[in-house]
Amino acid sequence: MSHPVILGVGYAVPDNKVSNDDLSKVIDTNDEWITERTGIKTRYISKDENTSDLAVRAALKAIDDAHIDPKVIDCIIVATLTPDAMMPCTAALVQAKLNLSHQRMMVFDLNGACSGFLLALQTVDALIQSAQVTTALIIGSETLSKILDYTDRGTAVLFGDGAGAFLVSSSSNAHPWTHFVNTQGDLEDTLSTDGLSLNASLKNIQGETPYLRMKGQAVFRFAIRAVEDAIRQVILKSNLSLDEIDLIIPHQANARILGHVADKMNFPLSKFVMNMDEFGNTSSASIPIAFAQAKAKGLIHKDMHVLLVGFGAGLIWASSLIEL
Ligand code: UT7
């Protein structure tokens, strides 16, 4: 049976880098608070690139890294909670911008919030194993700044824009990946966006932004449990032990969450890849950005066991264990 193998990775962020000090000019906050509570120092906020534009730039880097002809791609999935529009799906826009519109392809968006990229990875694994797809672009891309309420200091300082991409191909020699996912839907109101109004008035509704809302402490408590659970569950399903994990690439929400998990699991914090200091929380883009940046820094090598772990709105938590 064929399994997926990662041929290339890439990431892209907007040019506009915004520091904590920059934010403190428009919100009642300060660098010390944000740094101590989250580990975040800067984030990128897009001025003119939408989710599909960032996705395309990340995808081109992954294609370049893979050294393949993009004409072999037969699937594009964009994990996002901030699509360019409700329709068409961002993945179709990406296909067009990559000039791949005239080849047979399955494309769709997937919204699993901060776990979205891992849901897309798990979906592609299943599509490859069932021989429906041979070569897939899996992209996490967000322009979260579109849905941030800049009067809410509890959320506006945390998030940033960006995209990360994996180019994955079917191989008969690849090591199988192991996955875990779980959801607790009755906690949906701890992390959500404002809903869109129903409209029986038959009059147009103007200017509704579905702002992001979060009960920070509830999400913090959930995250500590969820990250440990997702790590333990995926290891249990594999034939490996925790000691054999070379690197953990987690969703980049808060350095303190990862510190708690590392302490509780007695696992070295140095094996957790962290880059929220530069990028903030980019939701579905954070894991592929962290992976691509770690690879560019030479931290990722063949035969390593890399564990990806995500958590967020849904509430959904997920993990994938990949032997490279
Ligand atoms: O991918 C999504 C996953 N999301 C997360 O993982 C977020 C998880 N939660 C967290 O990371 C933390 O809960 C936050 C960083 C969001 C907040 O940290 P906290 O330690 O839970 O702070 P808090 O909400 O309990 O607020 C403590 C104080 C409050 O002031 P008072 O009432 O004690 O006077 C807040 O008003 O900090 C205040 N505060 C701020 N002060 C300066 C809240 N946000 C800010 C801010 N700057 N940006």
mmCIF file of C-alpha atoms and ligand atoms in Angstrom:
data_model
loop_
_atom_site.group_PDB
_atom_site.id
_atom_site.type_symbol
_atom_site.label_atom_id
_atom_site.label_comp_id
_atom_site.label_asym_id
_atom_site.label_seq_id
_atom_site.Cartn_x
_atom_site.Cartn_y
_atom_site.Cartn_z
ATOM 1 C CA MET A 1 0.000 0.000 0.000
ATOM 2 C CA SER A 2 1.177 3.557 -0.699
ATOM 3 C CA HIS A 3 1.700 6.118 2.020
ATOM 4 C CA PRO A 4 2.446 9.858 1.918
ATOM 5 C CA VAL A 5 5.936 11.284 1.957
ATOM 6 C CA ILE A 6 6.770 14.987 2.367
ATOM 7 C CA LEU A 7 8.683 16.169 -0.709
ATOM 8 C CA GLY A 8 8.827 19.890 0.067
ATOM 9 C CA VAL A 9 7.726 22.559 2.504
ATOM 10 C CA GLY A 10 7.492 26.345 2.465
ATOM 11 C CA TYR A 11 6.022 29.321 4.268
ATOM 12 C CA ALA A 12 5.149 32.939 3.562
ATOM 13 C CA VAL A 13 4.209 35.944 5.688
ATOM 14 C CA PRO A 14 3.234 39.508 4.773
ATOM 15 C CA ASP A 15 5.960 42.206 4.745
ATOM 16 C CA ASN A 16 4.335 44.232 7.508
ATOM 17 C CA LYS A 17 5.874 43.206 10.855
ATOM 18 C CA VAL A 18 4.038 44.600 13.900
ATOM 19 C CA SER A 19 5.759 44.671 17.299
ATOM 20 C CA ASN A 20 4.139 44.668 20.742
ATOM 21 C CA ASP A 21 5.196 48.313 21.055
ATOM 22 C CA ASP A 22 3.415 49.106 17.760
ATOM 23 C CA LEU A 23 0.243 47.493 19.143
ATOM 24 C CA SER A 24 0.490 49.401 22.414
ATOM 25 C CA LYS A 25 -0.047 52.610 20.398
ATOM 26 C CA VAL A 26 -3.550 51.461 19.381
ATOM 27 C CA ILE A 27 -4.584 49.119 22.238
ATOM 28 C CA ASP A 28 -4.240 49.403 26.024
ATOM 29 C CA THR A 29 -1.407 46.860 26.295
ATOM 30 C CA ASN A 30 2.358 46.681 26.652
ATOM 31 C CA ASP A 31 5.334 44.593 25.537
ATOM 32 C CA GLU A 32 6.021 43.264 29.041
ATOM 33 C CA TRP A 33 2.495 41.843 29.502
ATOM 34 C CA ILE A 34 2.336 40.202 26.068
ATOM 35 C CA THR A 35 5.854 38.751 26.296
ATOM 36 C CA GLU A 36 5.404 37.344 29.815
ATOM 37 C CA ARG A 37 1.942 35.893 29.258
ATOM 38 C CA THR A 38 2.423 34.505 25.738
ATOM 39 C CA GLY A 39 6.037 34.632 24.503
ATOM 40 C CA ILE A 40 4.892 36.715 21.503
ATOM 41 C CA LYS A 41 7.047 39.720 20.466
ATOM 42 C CA THR A 42 5.949 40.381 16.869
ATOM 43 C CA ARG A 43 3.446 39.179 14.286
ATOM 44 C CA TYR A 44 2.862 39.915 10.569
ATOM 45 C CA ILE A 45 -0.298 41.764 9.534
ATOM 46 C CA SER A 46 -1.246 41.825 5.859
ATOM 47 C CA LYS A 47 -1.852 45.123 4.075
ATOM 48 C CA ASP A 48 -2.682 43.840 0.623
ATOM 49 C CA GLU A 49 -2.371 40.061 0.429
ATOM 50 C CA ASN A 50 -5.389 37.874 1.109
ATOM 51 C CA THR A 51 -5.403 34.266 2.359
ATOM 52 C CA SER A 52 -5.078 32.855 -1.187
ATOM 53 C CA ASP A 53 -2.095 35.145 -1.977
ATOM 54 C CA LEU A 54 -0.159 33.994 1.099
ATOM 55 C CA ALA A 55 -1.157 30.393 0.338
ATOM 56 C CA VAL A 56 0.208 30.678 -3.202
ATOM 57 C CA ARG A 57 3.543 32.101 -2.020
ATOM 58 C CA ALA A 58 3.930 29.279 0.533
ATOM 59 C CA ALA A 59 2.889 26.702 -2.094
ATOM 60 C CA LEU A 60 5.450 27.968 -4.635
ATOM 61 C CA LYS A 61 8.177 27.581 -2.016
ATOM 62 C CA ALA A 62 7.035 24.013 -1.231
ATOM 63 C CA ILE A 63 6.977 23.164 -4.970
ATOM 64 C CA ASP A 64 10.463 24.632 -5.358
ATOM 65 C CA ASP A 65 11.701 22.720 -2.288
ATOM 66 C CA ALA A 66 10.257 19.486 -3.725
ATOM 67 C CA HIS A 67 11.893 19.987 -7.167
ATOM 68 C CA ILE A 68 8.811 18.634 -8.930
ATOM 69 C CA ASP A 69 6.792 19.714 -11.943
ATOM 70 C CA PRO A 70 3.570 21.231 -10.465
ATOM 71 C CA LYS A 71 1.626 19.521 -13.266
ATOM 72 C CA VAL A 72 1.695 16.293 -11.201
ATOM 73 C CA ILE A 73 -0.349 17.897 -8.402
ATOM 74 C CA ASP A 74 -3.843 16.366 -8.287
ATOM 75 C CA CYS A 75 -5.127 17.739 -4.966
ATOM 76 C CA ILE A 76 -5.040 21.081 -3.135
ATOM 77 C CA ILE A 77 -6.508 21.454 0.342
ATOM 78 C CA VAL A 78 -6.442 24.826 2.083
ATOM 79 C CA ALA A 79 -7.035 24.692 5.829
ATOM 80 C CA THR A 80 -8.343 28.106 6.825
ATOM 81 C CA LEU A 81 -10.884 29.886 8.990
ATOM 82 C CA THR A 82 -10.322 33.155 7.104
ATOM 83 C CA PRO A 83 -11.004 32.333 3.426
ATOM 84 C CA ASP A 84 -10.906 35.127 0.821
ATOM 85 C CA ALA A 85 -14.679 34.688 0.488
ATOM 86 C CA MET A 86 -17.415 32.210 1.469
ATOM 87 C CA MET A 87 -17.136 30.906 -2.087
ATOM 88 C CA PRO A 88 -15.416 29.841 -4.191
ATOM 89 C CA CYS A 89 -13.136 27.932 -1.871
ATOM 90 C CA THR A 90 -9.666 29.418 -1.396
ATOM 91 C CA ALA A 91 -8.141 26.202 -2.785
ATOM 92 C CA ALA A 92 -9.778 26.920 -6.174
ATOM 93 C CA LEU A 93 -8.269 30.438 -6.143
ATOM 94 C CA VAL A 94 -4.886 28.898 -5.329
ATOM 95 C CA GLN A 95 -5.236 26.439 -8.212
ATOM 96 C CA ALA A 96 -5.955 29.341 -10.597
ATOM 97 C CA LYS A 97 -3.106 31.535 -9.291
ATOM 98 C CA LEU A 98 -0.683 28.610 -9.693
ATOM 99 C CA ASN A 99 -1.853 28.281 -13.354
ATOM 100 C CA LEU A 100 -3.014 24.727 -12.712
ATOM 101 C CA SER A 101 -6.669 25.240 -13.657
ATOM 102 C CA HIS A 102 -6.583 22.954 -16.648
ATOM 103 C CA GLN A 103 -5.551 19.730 -15.027
ATOM 104 C CA ARG A 104 -7.766 17.230 -13.254
ATOM 105 C CA MET A 105 -7.724 17.990 -9.572
ATOM 106 C CA MET A 106 -9.646 17.680 -6.281
ATOM 107 C CA VAL A 107 -9.614 21.003 -4.417
ATOM 108 C CA PHE A 108 -11.407 22.105 -1.270
ATOM 109 C CA ASP A 109 -11.088 24.161 1.903
ATOM 110 C CA LEU A 110 -11.280 22.685 5.361
ATOM 111 C CA ASN A 111 -12.042 24.608 8.546
ATOM 112 C CA GLY A 112 -10.701 22.916 11.659
ATOM 113 C CA ALA A 113 -9.439 26.240 13.074
ATOM 114 C CA CYS A 114 -6.017 25.792 14.696
ATOM 115 C CA SER A 115 -6.162 21.998 14.169
ATOM 116 C CA GLY A 116 -7.143 22.469 10.507
ATOM 117 C CA PHE A 117 -3.748 21.730 9.011
ATOM 118 C CA LEU A 118 -3.554 18.378 10.811
ATOM 119 C CA LEU A 119 -7.090 17.476 9.686
ATOM 120 C CA ALA A 120 -5.971 18.244 6.113
ATOM 121 C CA LEU A 121 -2.854 16.104 6.581
ATOM 122 C CA GLN A 122 -4.957 13.202 7.874
ATOM 123 C CA THR A 123 -7.392 13.618 4.965
ATOM 124 C CA VAL A 124 -4.592 13.540 2.389
ATOM 125 C CA ASP A 125 -3.101 10.451 4.037
ATOM 126 C CA ALA A 126 -6.466 8.686 3.626
ATOM 127 C CA LEU A 127 -6.849 9.920 0.023
ATOM 128 C CA ILE A 128 -3.361 8.648 -0.834
ATOM 129 C CA GLN A 129 -3.927 5.274 0.842
ATOM 130 C CA SER A 130 -7.182 4.852 -1.089
ATOM 131 C CA ALA A 131 -5.359 5.810 -4.326
ATOM 132 C CA GLN A 132 -7.661 8.759 -5.032
ATOM 133 C CA VAL A 133 -4.764 11.224 -4.969
ATOM 134 C CA THR A 134 -1.063 10.927 -5.782
ATOM 135 C CA THR A 135 0.415 14.385 -5.170
ATOM 136 C CA ALA A 136 -1.151 16.963 -2.860
ATOM 137 C CA LEU A 137 -0.534 20.497 -1.782
ATOM 138 C CA ILE A 138 -1.640 20.863 1.838
ATOM 139 C CA ILE A 139 -1.748 24.494 2.891
ATOM 140 C CA GLY A 140 -2.628 26.253 6.139
ATOM 141 C CA SER A 141 -3.250 29.927 5.410
ATOM 142 C CA GLU A 142 -4.804 32.720 7.442
ATOM 143 C CA THR A 143 -5.408 36.452 7.388
ATOM 144 C CA LEU A 144 -6.707 36.508 10.947
ATOM 145 C CA SER A 145 -6.296 40.289 11.123
ATOM 146 C CA LYS A 146 -9.583 40.442 9.117
ATOM 147 C CA ILE A 147 -11.514 39.079 12.100
ATOM 148 C CA LEU A 148 -9.653 40.655 15.035
ATOM 149 C CA ASP A 149 -11.494 43.126 17.228
ATOM 150 C CA TYR A 150 -8.826 45.767 17.910
ATOM 151 C CA THR A 151 -10.807 46.975 20.927
ATOM 152 C CA ASP A 152 -10.353 43.550 22.619
ATOM 153 C CA ARG A 153 -6.843 43.366 24.069
ATOM 154 C CA GLY A 154 -7.441 39.784 25.226
ATOM 155 C CA THR A 155 -7.370 38.540 21.609
ATOM 156 C CA ALA A 156 -6.005 41.262 19.295
ATOM 157 C CA VAL A 157 -2.417 40.920 20.526
ATOM 158 C CA LEU A 158 -2.245 37.153 20.033
ATOM 159 C CA PHE A 159 -2.796 36.494 16.348
ATOM 160 C CA GLY A 160 -0.953 37.064 13.070
ATOM 161 C CA ASP A 161 -1.238 36.389 9.338
ATOM 162 C CA GLY A 162 0.737 33.811 7.361
ATOM 163 C CA ALA A 163 0.746 30.559 5.395
ATOM 164 C CA GLY A 164 2.627 27.278 5.395
ATOM 165 C CA ALA A 165 2.535 24.461 2.838
ATOM 166 C CA PHE A 166 3.531 20.801 2.464
ATOM 167 C CA LEU A 167 3.944 19.120 -0.924
ATOM 168 C CA VAL A 168 3.120 15.476 -0.235
ATOM 169 C CA SER A 169 3.353 12.551 -2.616
ATOM 170 C CA SER A 170 2.337 8.899 -2.663
ATOM 171 C CA SER A 171 5.186 6.410 -2.184
ATOM 172 C CA SER A 172 5.271 2.643 -1.816
ATOM 173 C CA ASN A 173 8.415 2.856 0.372
ATOM 174 C CA ALA A 174 7.206 5.495 2.840
ATOM 175 C CA HIS A 175 6.800 4.817 6.568
ATOM 176 C CA PRO A 176 3.107 4.927 7.559
ATOM 177 C CA TRP A 177 2.043 7.979 9.575
ATOM 178 C CA THR A 178 0.016 7.710 12.785
ATOM 179 C CA HIS A 179 -2.784 10.155 13.574
ATOM 180 C CA PHE A 180 -5.093 11.087 16.426
ATOM 181 C CA VAL A 181 -8.005 13.527 16.520
ATOM 182 C CA ASN A 182 -10.771 14.320 18.980
ATOM 183 C CA THR A 183 -13.446 16.989 19.399
ATOM 184 C CA GLN A 184 -15.543 18.363 22.238
ATOM 185 C CA GLY A 185 -18.275 20.322 20.492
ATOM 186 C CA ASP A 186 -20.095 21.464 23.632
ATOM 187 C CA LEU A 187 -17.175 23.782 24.458
ATOM 188 C CA GLU A 188 -17.637 25.671 21.175
ATOM 189 C CA ASP A 189 -18.308 29.014 22.903
ATOM 190 C CA THR A 190 -14.846 29.173 24.526
ATOM 191 C CA LEU A 191 -13.302 30.027 21.144
ATOM 192 C CA SER A 192 -15.508 31.155 18.296
ATOM 193 C CA THR A 193 -16.407 34.015 15.992
ATOM 194 C CA ASP A 194 -19.550 36.108 16.091
ATOM 195 C CA GLY A 195 -22.199 34.384 13.971
ATOM 196 C CA LEU A 196 -23.704 35.891 10.848
ATOM 197 C CA SER A 197 -27.311 37.042 11.212
ATOM 198 C CA LEU A 198 -30.187 35.236 9.640
ATOM 199 C CA ASN A 199 -32.178 37.562 7.430
ATOM 200 C CA ALA A 200 -35.912 37.222 6.995
ATOM 201 C CA SER A 201 -36.328 40.994 6.678
ATOM 202 C CA LEU A 202 -35.514 40.879 2.973
ATOM 203 C CA LYS A 203 -33.328 43.986 3.485
ATOM 204 C CA ASN A 204 -29.536 43.992 3.100
ATOM 205 C CA ILE A 205 -27.427 43.647 6.267
ATOM 206 C CA GLN A 206 -24.396 45.943 6.147
ATOM 207 C CA GLY A 207 -20.958 45.670 7.711
ATOM 208 C CA GLU A 208 -21.049 42.501 9.817
ATOM 209 C CA THR A 209 -17.563 41.282 10.753
ATOM 210 C CA PRO A 210 -17.490 37.875 12.448
ATOM 211 C CA TYR A 211 -15.010 38.938 15.149
ATOM 212 C CA LEU A 212 -12.972 36.318 16.988
ATOM 213 C CA ARG A 213 -14.033 35.814 20.638
ATOM 214 C CA MET A 214 -12.156 33.795 23.241
ATOM 215 C CA LYS A 215 -12.445 32.838 26.908
ATOM 216 C CA GLY A 216 -8.678 32.900 27.356
ATOM 217 C CA GLN A 217 -8.307 31.051 30.652
ATOM 218 C CA ALA A 218 -10.738 28.278 29.648
ATOM 219 C CA VAL A 219 -8.826 27.753 26.405
ATOM 220 C CA PHE A 220 -5.534 27.791 28.320
ATOM 221 C CA ARG A 221 -6.738 25.018 30.662
ATOM 222 C CA PHE A 222 -8.118 23.000 27.732
ATOM 223 C CA ALA A 223 -4.870 23.425 25.772
ATOM 224 C CA ILE A 224 -2.678 21.993 28.516
ATOM 225 C CA ARG A 225 -4.867 18.887 28.740
ATOM 226 C CA ALA A 226 -5.319 18.598 24.979
ATOM 227 C CA VAL A 227 -1.667 18.857 23.976
ATOM 228 C CA GLU A 228 -0.648 16.163 26.472
ATOM 229 C CA ASP A 229 -3.567 13.937 25.454
ATOM 230 C CA ALA A 230 -2.837 14.298 21.728
ATOM 231 C CA ILE A 231 0.851 13.511 22.254
ATOM 232 C CA ARG A 232 0.170 10.470 24.451
ATOM 233 C CA GLN A 233 -2.623 9.098 22.230
ATOM 234 C CA VAL A 234 -0.651 9.229 18.991
ATOM 235 C CA ILE A 235 2.365 7.631 20.636
ATOM 236 C CA LEU A 236 0.117 4.884 22.030
ATOM 237 C CA LYS A 237 -1.174 4.168 18.507
ATOM 238 C CA SER A 238 2.366 3.962 17.107
ATOM 239 C CA ASN A 239 5.046 1.471 18.081
ATOM 240 C CA LEU A 240 7.207 4.209 19.574
ATOM 241 C CA SER A 241 7.845 5.571 23.048
ATOM 242 C CA LEU A 242 7.993 9.235 24.076
ATOM 243 C CA ASP A 243 11.801 9.015 24.301
ATOM 244 C CA GLU A 244 11.986 8.171 20.610
ATOM 245 C CA ILE A 245 10.338 11.460 19.542
ATOM 246 C CA ASP A 246 13.047 13.726 18.130
ATOM 247 C CA LEU A 247 11.006 16.886 17.705
ATOM 248 C CA ILE A 248 7.527 18.149 18.564
ATOM 249 C CA ILE A 249 6.063 20.817 16.294
ATOM 250 C CA PRO A 250 3.067 22.244 18.162
ATOM 251 C CA HIS A 251 0.463 24.831 17.285
ATOM 252 C CA GLN A 252 2.058 28.143 18.250
ATOM 253 C CA ALA A 253 -0.445 29.750 20.633
ATOM 254 C CA ASN A 254 1.414 30.420 23.842
ATOM 255 C CA ALA A 255 4.906 29.492 25.115
ATOM 256 C CA ARG A 256 3.539 29.038 28.657
ATOM 257 C CA ILE A 257 1.140 26.283 27.510
ATOM 258 C CA LEU A 258 4.070 24.329 26.065
ATOM 259 C CA GLY A 259 6.158 24.953 29.183
ATOM 260 C CA HIS A 260 3.392 23.425 31.348
ATOM 261 C CA VAL A 261 3.055 20.403 29.042
ATOM 262 C CA ALA A 262 6.815 19.773 28.901
ATOM 263 C CA ASP A 263 7.021 19.952 32.721
ATOM 264 C CA LYS A 264 4.034 17.691 33.249
ATOM 265 C CA MET A 265 5.265 15.095 30.754
ATOM 266 C CA ASN A 266 8.872 15.373 31.896
ATOM 267 C CA PHE A 267 9.843 15.919 28.247
ATOM 268 C CA PRO A 268 12.575 18.435 27.308
ATOM 269 C CA LEU A 269 11.115 21.803 26.285
ATOM 270 C CA SER A 270 14.101 22.142 23.910
ATOM 271 C CA LYS A 271 12.473 19.456 21.698
ATOM 272 C CA PHE A 272 9.396 21.668 21.150
ATOM 273 C CA VAL A 273 9.828 23.929 18.118
ATOM 274 C CA MET A 274 8.651 27.427 19.055
ATOM 275 C CA ASN A 275 8.436 30.516 16.875
ATOM 276 C CA MET A 276 5.411 32.367 18.273
ATOM 277 C CA ASP A 277 7.857 35.099 19.378
ATOM 278 C CA GLU A 278 8.125 36.154 15.718
ATOM 279 C CA PHE A 279 4.811 35.057 14.120
ATOM 280 C CA GLY A 280 2.236 35.102 16.934
ATOM 281 C CA ASN A 281 -0.602 32.611 16.582
ATOM 282 C CA THR A 282 -1.379 32.029 12.879
ATOM 283 C CA SER A 283 -4.018 29.331 13.549
ATOM 284 C CA SER A 284 -4.021 26.692 10.784
ATOM 285 C CA ALA A 285 -0.765 28.095 9.354
ATOM 286 C CA SER A 286 1.274 27.812 12.545
ATOM 287 C CA ILE A 287 2.327 24.136 12.328
ATOM 288 C CA PRO A 288 3.454 24.181 8.664
ATOM 289 C CA ILE A 289 5.224 27.537 9.187
ATOM 290 C CA ALA A 290 7.069 26.130 12.209
ATOM 291 C CA PHE A 291 7.927 22.932 10.294
ATOM 292 C CA ALA A 292 9.225 24.818 7.236
ATOM 293 C CA GLN A 293 11.225 27.258 9.327
ATOM 294 C CA ALA A 294 12.737 24.402 11.383
ATOM 295 C CA LYS A 295 13.685 22.609 8.161
ATOM 296 C CA ALA A 296 15.287 25.783 6.774
ATOM 297 C CA LYS A 297 17.304 26.057 10.006
ATOM 298 C CA GLY A 298 18.580 22.477 9.511
ATOM 299 C CA LEU A 299 16.666 21.082 12.516
ATOM 300 C CA ILE A 300 14.813 18.422 10.516
ATOM 301 C CA HIS A 301 16.602 15.396 9.080
ATOM 302 C CA LYS A 302 15.757 12.118 7.395
ATOM 303 C CA ASP A 303 14.706 9.232 9.692
ATOM 304 C CA MET A 304 13.616 11.612 12.476
ATOM 305 C CA HIS A 305 10.342 11.006 14.335
ATOM 306 C CA VAL A 306 8.491 14.315 14.251
ATOM 307 C CA LEU A 307 5.251 14.768 16.179
ATOM 308 C CA LEU A 308 2.846 17.525 15.070
ATOM 309 C CA VAL A 309 0.200 18.589 17.593
ATOM 310 C CA GLY A 310 -2.660 21.090 17.270
ATOM 311 C CA PHE A 311 -5.542 22.380 19.403
ATOM 312 C CA GLY A 312 -8.149 25.084 19.066
ATOM 313 C CA ALA A 313 -11.711 26.041 18.219
ATOM 314 C CA GLY A 314 -14.225 23.239 18.023
ATOM 315 C CA LEU A 315 -12.805 22.422 20.464
ATOM 316 C CA ILE A 316 -10.651 20.118 18.351
ATOM 317 C CA TRP A 317 -7.270 18.623 19.199
ATOM 318 C CA ALA A 318 -5.145 16.493 16.891
ATOM 319 C CA SER A 319 -1.711 15.008 16.354
ATOM 320 C CA SER A 320 0.294 13.270 13.646
ATOM 321 C CA LEU A 321 3.465 11.251 14.090
ATOM 322 C CA ILE A 322 5.641 11.282 11.013
ATOM 323 C CA GLU A 323 8.793 9.274 10.389
ATOM 324 C CA LEU A 324 10.743 11.232 7.791
HETATM 325 O O1 UT7 B 1 -5.218 29.056 18.909
HETATM 326 C C1 UT7 B 1 -6.108 29.469 19.900
HETATM 327 C C2 UT7 B 1 -5.651 29.012 21.168
HETATM 328 N N1 UT7 B 1 -5.714 30.094 22.127
HETATM 329 C C3 UT7 B 1 -4.966 30.034 23.202
HETATM 330 O O2 UT7 B 1 -4.217 29.107 23.382
HETATM 331 C C4 UT7 B 1 -5.113 31.102 24.238
HETATM 332 C C5 UT7 B 1 -5.028 30.504 25.628
HETATM 333 N N2 UT7 B 1 -5.115 31.521 26.637
HETATM 334 C C6 UT7 B 1 -4.063 32.345 26.889
HETATM 335 O O3 UT7 B 1 -3.040 32.252 26.230
HETATM 336 C C7 UT7 B 1 -4.183 33.328 28.015
HETATM 337 O O4 UT7 B 1 -5.395 33.090 28.709
HETATM 338 C C8 UT7 B 1 -4.151 34.805 27.518
HETATM 339 C C9 UT7 B 1 -2.744 35.146 27.060
HETATM 340 C C10 UT7 B 1 -5.144 35.024 26.425
HETATM 341 C C11 UT7 B 1 -4.509 35.727 28.689
HETATM 342 O O5 UT7 B 1 -3.614 35.486 29.772
HETATM 343 P P1 UT7 B 1 -4.192 35.322 31.251
HETATM 344 O O6 UT7 B 1 -3.034 35.126 32.124
HETATM 345 O O7 UT7 B 1 -5.216 34.210 31.197
HETATM 346 O O8 UT7 B 1 -4.838 36.729 31.526
HETATM 347 P P2 UT7 B 1 -6.337 37.088 31.927
HETATM 348 O O9 UT7 B 1 -7.249 36.954 30.771
HETATM 349 O O10 UT7 B 1 -6.687 36.353 33.182
HETATM 350 O O11 UT7 B 1 -6.177 38.619 32.289
HETATM 351 C C12 UT7 B 1 -5.358 39.049 33.373
HETATM 352 C C13 UT7 B 1 -5.296 40.551 33.343
HETATM 353 C C14 UT7 B 1 -6.657 41.212 33.252
HETATM 354 O O12 UT7 B 1 -6.605 42.408 34.014
HETATM 355 P P3 UT7 B 1 -7.205 42.459 35.499
HETATM 356 O O13 UT7 B 1 -8.652 42.109 35.364
HETATM 357 O O14 UT7 B 1 -6.419 41.461 36.284
HETATM 358 O O15 UT7 B 1 -6.953 43.888 35.901
HETATM 359 C C15 UT7 B 1 -6.795 41.557 31.814
HETATM 360 O O16 UT7 B 1 -7.658 42.645 31.571
HETATM 361 O O17 UT7 B 1 -4.580 40.984 32.190
HETATM 362 C C16 UT7 B 1 -5.376 41.933 31.483
HETATM 363 N N3 UT7 B 1 -5.078 41.813 30.046
HETATM 364 C C17 UT7 B 1 -4.115 42.532 29.450
HETATM 365 N N4 UT7 B 1 -3.262 43.465 29.892
HETATM 366 C C18 UT7 B 1 -2.408 43.998 29.019
HETATM 367 C C19 UT7 B 1 -5.655 40.996 29.145
HETATM 368 N N5 UT7 B 1 -5.089 41.170 27.945
HETATM 369 C C20 UT7 B 1 -4.137 42.120 28.098
HETATM 370 C C21 UT7 B 1 -3.225 42.720 27.227
HETATM 371 N N6 UT7 B 1 -2.377 43.655 27.725
HETATM 372 N N7 UT7 B 1 -3.160 42.385 25.912
#
